[in-house]
Amino acid sequence: MTAEAQDFRALCTRCLRPESACWCRDLPGIAARTRVVFLQHPRERYVAIGTARMAHLALPGSRFLRGVSFDGVAELEALANDPRAAILFPSPEAADLRTLAEPPTTLVVVDGTWSQARKLVQRNAVLQRLPRVRFTPTRPGNYRIRKEPEAHCLSTIEAVVEALGILEGEPERFAPMIRAFEQMVDLQLAKQASRTTPPRRKLKKHRQGKPPPIPVELSERAQDVVLVYAEANAHPANSGHPAELVHLAAIRAATGERFEAVLAPRRPLAESTPHHVRLPRETLLTGDSIDAVRARWAAFLRPDDLLATWGFFSLELLRDGTLEERPVIDLRRAVCRVLKRRPGGIEPAAELLGAQEKGAPLGGGRAGVRLEALARVHAALRSKG
């Protein structure tokens, strides 16, 4: 398989890493008494070797929020008024975790480069109101695949493991998280050592003029491809209500077998949601329960199914709804390679690929229209493969 084709390896939908580099099997689930709230800078979400997601998945009771502006977010405003909440952020005024008479019960952790983390704290008044805590690492960091500003600096997961070990007095209980992290680092270094081609940025000029690759799975696993499009009940970024799945549409490309479900919101329905998803408010409010949809979705999927989506937003909604997942291929990325430009959306992409004849929607609302366009994109890519 060429280096270009490897870019389209099927991904694990939990850790978003290629299946060959998936670290989920090594990651434990640990019930911590301390609640951890991760705040991730948006740019960090695209870093494949980031560790905040790993730490979040290992701590079932943790929260994960992404953004640059957290002022006005109800959850964080409440924490700023909670005397038992603190932010893990080294500074001269930060208290040492080992000397606290009353340790925090909620720990806010900022994820990003040191520059990004510093800016997040500086620009958000709600974060500045939280008392700061720090600790002196007991061992140097082992983040050998990413440069840290100082030798004593730790990755997010290393910092969380050490902090929880101090707060709960059981450092050995969180040690399995570090073993999963080190396994990820070792695997990444091994792949770098065995690489036979130059880094991607050095290949860019060499690739010009060559036809972009199509994901080989689209032809090799044609019977397994399930096209998926999901819609969200999405509130403004500073509302404190994360997006949640409310409409799911899917089609098995080889057979035309379809799946569709409208889910009743578990959180307040945003005023703009009916307009954006193009479904009546009453239809959304009377949708199925998450448990009912989860059972139907599990029955629809086959053991070897490979999901194909437009970007990863649909996958994030599936995961947050705890619906069963499968390896995934991002068709948007494939289209960008074929066109050598950003297409601007699923419908424009279908037209740019030559698939201009629209069919009937493959479901209700906007999801049905978008899924039909995704099917045309999939067919056009397969014809070029």
Coordinates of C-alpha atoms in Angstrom, one line a residue:
M1 CA 0.0 0.0 0.0
T2 CA 1.4 3.4 -0.9
A3 CA 2.0 6.2 1.7
E4 CA -0.9 8.1 0.2
A5 CA -3.3 5.2 0.5
Q6 CA -2.2 4.7 4.1
D7 CA -3.7 8.1 4.9
F8 CA -7.1 6.5 4.4
R9 CA -6.7 3.6 6.8
A10 CA -9.9 2.8 8.7
L11 CA -10.0 4.6 12.0
C12 CA -11.1 3.5 15.4
T13 CA -14.1 5.7 16.2
R14 CA -13.2 5.8 19.9
C15 CA -9.6 7.0 19.9
L16 CA -9.8 8.3 16.2
R17 CA -6.5 6.6 15.5
P18 CA -5.8 4.1 12.6
E19 CA -6.8 0.6 13.8
S20 CA -3.2 -0.5 13.7
A21 CA -2.3 2.3 16.1
C22 CA -5.4 2.0 18.3
W23 CA -4.7 2.3 22.0
C24 CA -8.2 1.5 23.3
R25 CA -7.3 -2.1 24.2
D26 CA -4.6 -0.8 26.6
L27 CA -6.7 1.9 28.2
P28 CA -8.4 1.1 31.5
G29 CA -11.6 2.6 33.0
I30 CA -10.9 4.0 36.4
A31 CA -13.5 5.5 38.8
A32 CA -11.9 8.5 40.4
R33 CA -13.4 10.3 43.4
T34 CA -12.1 13.6 42.0
R35 CA -14.1 14.9 39.1
V36 CA -11.9 16.0 36.2
V37 CA -13.1 18.6 33.7
F38 CA -11.0 18.9 30.5
L39 CA -11.0 22.2 28.6
Q40 CA -9.3 21.7 25.2
H41 CA -8.1 24.4 22.8
P42 CA -9.8 23.8 19.4
R43 CA -6.5 23.4 17.6
E44 CA -5.5 20.5 19.8
R45 CA -8.4 18.3 18.5
Y46 CA -6.4 17.8 15.3
V47 CA -3.3 16.5 17.0
A48 CA -3.4 12.7 16.5
I49 CA -0.9 12.1 19.4
G50 CA -2.7 14.3 21.9
T51 CA -3.4 12.7 25.3
A52 CA -6.4 14.6 26.8
R53 CA -8.9 12.4 25.0
M54 CA -7.0 9.3 26.3
A55 CA -7.3 10.6 29.8
H56 CA -10.9 11.5 29.4
L57 CA -11.9 8.1 28.1
A58 CA -10.0 6.4 31.0
L59 CA -12.0 8.5 33.6
P60 CA -15.7 7.6 33.0
G61 CA -16.9 10.5 35.3
S62 CA -14.9 13.2 33.6
R63 CA -16.2 16.0 31.3
F64 CA -14.6 17.2 28.1
L65 CA -15.3 20.6 26.7
R66 CA -13.7 22.3 23.7
G67 CA -13.5 26.0 22.9
V68 CA -11.6 29.3 23.4
S69 CA -14.4 31.2 25.3
F70 CA -15.8 29.6 28.4
D71 CA -17.1 32.8 30.1
G72 CA -20.9 32.4 30.6
V73 CA -20.8 28.6 30.4
A74 CA -23.1 27.6 33.2
E75 CA -21.1 24.5 34.3
L76 CA -17.9 26.5 34.6
E77 CA -19.6 29.5 36.3
A78 CA -20.9 27.1 38.9
L79 CA -17.4 25.6 39.4
A80 CA -16.0 29.1 39.8
N81 CA -18.3 29.6 42.8
D82 CA -17.5 26.2 44.2
P83 CA -14.8 26.4 46.9
R84 CA -13.9 22.7 46.3
A85 CA -13.0 23.3 42.6
A86 CA -9.6 24.3 41.3
I87 CA -7.6 24.6 38.1
L88 CA -4.4 22.7 37.5
F89 CA -2.2 25.4 36.3
P90 CA 1.4 26.1 37.4
S91 CA 2.0 29.7 38.5
P92 CA 3.7 31.5 41.4
E93 CA 0.4 31.8 43.3
A94 CA -0.7 28.2 42.7
A95 CA -0.9 26.0 45.8
D96 CA 1.0 22.8 46.0
L97 CA -1.4 19.8 45.9
R98 CA 0.6 18.0 48.5
T99 CA 0.2 20.8 51.1
L100 CA -3.6 21.4 50.8
A101 CA -5.6 21.0 54.0
E102 CA -8.8 20.4 51.9
P103 CA -8.0 19.0 48.4
P104 CA -10.4 19.9 45.5
T105 CA -13.1 17.6 44.6
T106 CA -13.2 18.9 41.0
L107 CA -10.1 19.5 39.0
V108 CA -10.2 21.6 35.8
V109 CA -7.4 20.7 33.4
V110 CA -6.6 22.9 30.3
D111 CA -5.3 21.0 27.3
G112 CA -3.2 22.5 24.5
T113 CA 0.3 23.7 23.9
W114 CA 1.7 25.7 26.8
S115 CA 1.0 28.9 24.8
Q116 CA -2.6 27.9 24.0
A117 CA -3.2 26.9 27.7
R118 CA -1.9 30.1 29.0
K119 CA -4.0 32.2 26.6
L120 CA -7.2 30.2 27.5
V121 CA -6.6 31.0 31.2
Q122 CA -5.7 34.6 30.5
R123 CA -8.7 35.3 28.3
N124 CA -11.4 33.6 30.4
A125 CA -12.4 35.5 33.5
V126 CA -14.3 32.4 34.8
L127 CA -11.0 30.4 34.7
Q128 CA -9.1 33.2 36.5
R129 CA -11.6 33.0 39.4
L130 CA -10.7 29.4 40.0
P131 CA -7.9 28.8 42.6
R132 CA -4.8 27.4 40.9
V133 CA -3.0 24.3 42.1
R134 CA 0.2 22.7 41.0
F135 CA 2.6 19.8 41.9
T136 CA 6.3 19.0 41.4
P137 CA 6.6 15.9 39.1
T138 CA 8.1 12.9 40.7
R139 CA 9.6 11.8 37.4
P140 CA 10.4 13.5 34.0
G141 CA 7.8 13.3 31.3
N142 CA 7.9 10.5 28.7
Y143 CA 6.3 12.4 25.8
R144 CA 9.1 11.5 23.4
I145 CA 7.0 12.1 20.3
R146 CA 6.2 15.7 21.0
K147 CA 8.5 18.5 22.1
E148 CA 7.8 20.0 25.5
P149 CA 9.1 23.5 26.4
E150 CA 10.9 22.3 29.5
A151 CA 12.3 19.0 30.7
H152 CA 10.0 18.9 33.7
C153 CA 6.8 19.5 31.6
L154 CA 4.3 16.6 31.3
S155 CA 1.7 15.6 28.8
T156 CA -1.9 16.1 29.8
I157 CA -2.5 12.4 30.8
E158 CA 0.8 12.3 32.8
A159 CA -0.2 15.5 34.7
V160 CA -3.7 14.1 35.4
V161 CA -2.4 10.8 36.6
E162 CA 0.1 12.4 39.0
A163 CA -2.4 14.9 40.3
L164 CA -5.1 12.3 40.9
G165 CA -2.5 10.1 42.6
I166 CA -1.7 12.9 45.0
L167 CA -5.3 13.9 45.6
E168 CA -6.6 10.4 46.2
G169 CA -3.5 8.9 47.9
E170 CA -3.4 5.9 45.5
P171 CA -0.9 6.7 42.7
E172 CA -0.7 3.0 41.8
R173 CA -4.5 2.9 41.0
F174 CA -3.9 5.4 38.1
A175 CA -0.7 3.8 36.8
P176 CA -2.5 1.8 34.1
M177 CA -3.3 5.0 32.3
I178 CA 0.4 5.7 32.0
R179 CA 1.1 2.2 30.7
A180 CA -1.5 2.9 27.9
F181 CA 0.2 6.3 27.2
E182 CA 3.6 4.7 27.0
Q183 CA 2.3 2.0 24.7
M184 CA 1.0 4.7 22.3
V185 CA 4.4 6.5 22.4
D186 CA 6.4 3.3 21.8
L187 CA 4.1 2.4 18.9
Q188 CA 4.5 5.8 17.3
L189 CA 8.3 5.8 17.6
A190 CA 8.4 2.3 16.1
K191 CA 6.4 3.4 13.1
Q192 CA 8.6 6.5 12.7
A193 CA 11.7 4.3 12.8
S194 CA 10.4 1.8 10.2
R195 CA 9.2 4.6 7.8
T196 CA 10.7 4.1 4.3
T197 CA 9.3 7.4 2.8
P198 CA 10.0 11.0 3.7
P199 CA 7.7 12.9 6.0
R200 CA 4.4 14.0 4.4
R201 CA 5.5 17.7 4.1
K202 CA 8.6 16.6 2.1
L203 CA 6.4 14.5 -0.2
K204 CA 4.1 17.3 -1.1
K205 CA 6.1 18.5 -4.1
H206 CA 6.8 15.0 -5.2
R207 CA 3.1 14.2 -5.3
Q208 CA 2.1 17.0 -7.5
G209 CA 0.7 15.8 -10.8
K210 CA -0.1 12.3 -9.6
P211 CA -3.7 11.2 -9.3
P212 CA -4.8 11.3 -5.7
P213 CA -5.5 7.9 -4.1
I214 CA -9.0 6.7 -3.3
P215 CA -9.5 4.8 0.0
V216 CA -8.8 1.2 -0.9
E217 CA -11.5 0.0 1.5
L218 CA -14.2 1.5 -0.7
S219 CA -13.5 -1.3 -3.2
E220 CA -11.9 -4.0 -1.1
R221 CA -14.7 -3.9 1.5
A222 CA -17.6 -2.6 -0.7
Q223 CA -20.1 -4.9 0.9
D224 CA -19.3 -3.5 4.4
V225 CA -19.6 0.2 3.7
V226 CA -22.4 2.0 5.6
L227 CA -22.8 5.7 4.9
V228 CA -23.8 7.7 7.9
Y229 CA -25.1 11.2 8.5
A230 CA -26.2 12.6 11.9
E231 CA -27.8 15.8 13.1
A232 CA -27.4 17.5 16.5
N233 CA -29.4 19.5 19.0
A234 CA -26.8 22.2 19.1
H235 CA -26.8 25.1 21.5
P236 CA -24.5 28.2 21.3
A237 CA -20.9 27.4 22.3
N238 CA -21.1 29.3 25.6
S239 CA -24.4 27.7 26.7
G240 CA -22.9 24.9 28.7
H241 CA -25.0 22.4 26.7
P242 CA -22.9 20.1 24.4
A243 CA -24.3 19.0 21.1
E244 CA -26.3 15.8 21.2
L245 CA -27.6 13.4 18.6
V246 CA -31.2 13.9 17.6
H247 CA -31.4 12.5 14.0
L248 CA -29.5 9.6 12.5
A249 CA -29.7 8.4 8.9
A250 CA -27.6 5.6 7.3
I251 CA -27.6 3.4 4.2
R252 CA -25.7 0.2 3.4
A253 CA -24.1 1.2 0.1
A254 CA -24.1 -2.3 -1.5
T255 CA -27.7 -3.2 -0.8
G256 CA -29.6 0.0 -0.2
E257 CA -30.7 -1.1 3.3
R258 CA -31.6 2.0 5.3
F259 CA -31.7 3.1 8.9
E260 CA -33.3 6.2 10.3
A261 CA -34.1 7.4 13.8
V262 CA -35.2 10.6 15.5
L263 CA -34.2 10.8 19.1
A264 CA -35.9 12.8 21.8
P265 CA -33.5 15.5 23.2
R266 CA -32.0 14.7 26.6
R267 CA -31.2 18.3 27.1
P268 CA -33.3 21.5 26.4
L269 CA -34.1 21.7 22.7
A270 CA -32.3 24.7 21.1
E271 CA -34.6 27.2 19.4
S272 CA -32.6 26.9 16.1
T273 CA -32.4 23.1 16.0
P274 CA -35.8 22.4 14.2
H275 CA -34.8 25.0 11.6
H276 CA -31.4 23.6 11.0
V277 CA -32.3 19.9 10.9
R278 CA -35.5 20.6 9.0
L279 CA -37.8 18.6 11.3
P280 CA -40.8 19.9 13.2
R281 CA -40.3 20.7 16.9
E282 CA -43.0 18.2 17.8
T283 CA -41.3 15.5 15.8
L284 CA -38.1 16.0 17.7
L285 CA -39.7 16.2 21.1
T286 CA -41.6 13.0 20.6
G287 CA -38.6 11.1 19.2
D288 CA -37.4 7.7 20.4
S289 CA -35.4 7.2 23.5
I290 CA -31.7 6.7 23.3
D291 CA -32.0 3.2 24.6
A292 CA -34.5 2.2 21.9
V293 CA -32.3 3.7 19.1
R294 CA -29.2 2.1 20.6
A295 CA -30.9 -1.3 20.3
R296 CA -32.1 -0.7 16.7
W297 CA -28.7 0.6 15.6
A298 CA -26.9 -2.5 17.1
A299 CA -29.4 -4.7 15.2
F300 CA -28.7 -2.9 11.9
L301 CA -25.0 -3.1 12.1
R302 CA -23.0 -6.2 11.0
P303 CA -19.8 -7.3 12.7
D304 CA -17.6 -6.2 9.7
D305 CA -19.3 -2.9 8.9
L306 CA -17.2 0.1 8.0
L307 CA -18.7 3.5 8.5
A308 CA -18.2 6.2 5.9
T309 CA -18.9 9.8 7.0
W310 CA -18.4 13.4 5.9
G311 CA -15.9 14.6 8.5
F312 CA -16.0 13.3 12.1
F313 CA -18.9 15.3 13.6
S314 CA -21.4 12.4 13.0
L315 CA -19.0 10.1 14.8
E316 CA -18.7 12.4 17.8
L317 CA -22.5 12.4 18.0
L318 CA -22.7 8.6 17.8
R319 CA -20.1 8.3 20.5
D320 CA -21.7 10.9 22.8
G321 CA -24.9 9.0 22.4
T322 CA -23.1 5.8 23.3
L323 CA -24.3 4.1 20.1
E324 CA -22.3 1.2 18.8
E325 CA -19.4 2.2 16.5
R326 CA -17.3 0.7 13.8
P327 CA -14.0 1.7 12.0
V328 CA -14.6 4.7 9.8
I329 CA -13.4 6.4 6.6
D330 CA -13.7 10.2 6.2
L331 CA -15.0 10.8 2.6
R332 CA -14.5 14.5 3.0
R333 CA -10.7 14.0 3.2
A334 CA -10.8 11.7 0.2
V335 CA -12.7 14.3 -1.8
C336 CA -10.2 17.0 -0.9
R337 CA -7.4 14.8 -2.2
V338 CA -9.2 14.1 -5.4
L339 CA -10.2 17.7 -6.1
K340 CA -7.1 19.2 -4.5
R341 CA -9.3 21.8 -2.8
R342 CA -12.0 22.0 -0.2
P343 CA -15.3 21.3 -1.8
G344 CA -17.4 23.4 0.6
G345 CA -20.0 20.7 1.6
I346 CA -21.4 17.4 0.6
E347 CA -23.8 18.6 -2.1
P348 CA -21.1 20.8 -3.9
A349 CA -18.7 17.9 -3.6
A350 CA -21.1 15.6 -5.4
E351 CA -21.4 18.1 -8.3
L352 CA -17.7 18.8 -8.5
L353 CA -17.1 15.0 -8.8
G354 CA -19.5 14.8 -11.7
A355 CA -22.4 13.3 -9.7
Q356 CA -24.9 16.0 -10.5
E357 CA -28.1 14.0 -10.9
K358 CA -29.9 14.1 -7.6
G359 CA -32.0 11.3 -6.3
A360 CA -34.8 11.2 -3.7
P361 CA -33.8 12.0 -0.1
L362 CA -32.7 9.0 1.8
G363 CA -34.7 10.0 4.9
G364 CA -36.5 12.9 6.5
G365 CA -35.2 16.4 7.1
R366 CA -31.8 17.7 6.2
A367 CA -30.1 14.4 7.1
G368 CA -32.0 12.6 4.3
V369 CA -30.9 15.1 1.7
R370 CA -27.3 15.1 2.9
L371 CA -27.2 11.3 3.0
E372 CA -28.4 11.1 -0.6
A373 CA -25.5 13.5 -1.5
L374 CA -23.1 11.4 0.5
A375 CA -24.2 8.4 -1.5
R376 CA -23.4 10.2 -4.7
V377 CA -20.0 11.2 -3.4
H378 CA -19.3 7.6 -2.5
A379 CA -20.4 6.3 -5.9
A380 CA -18.2 9.0 -7.6
L381 CA -15.2 8.1 -5.6
R382 CA -15.6 4.4 -6.3
S383 CA -15.8 5.1 -10.0
K384 CA -12.5 6.9 -9.8
G385 CA -10.8 4.2 -7.7

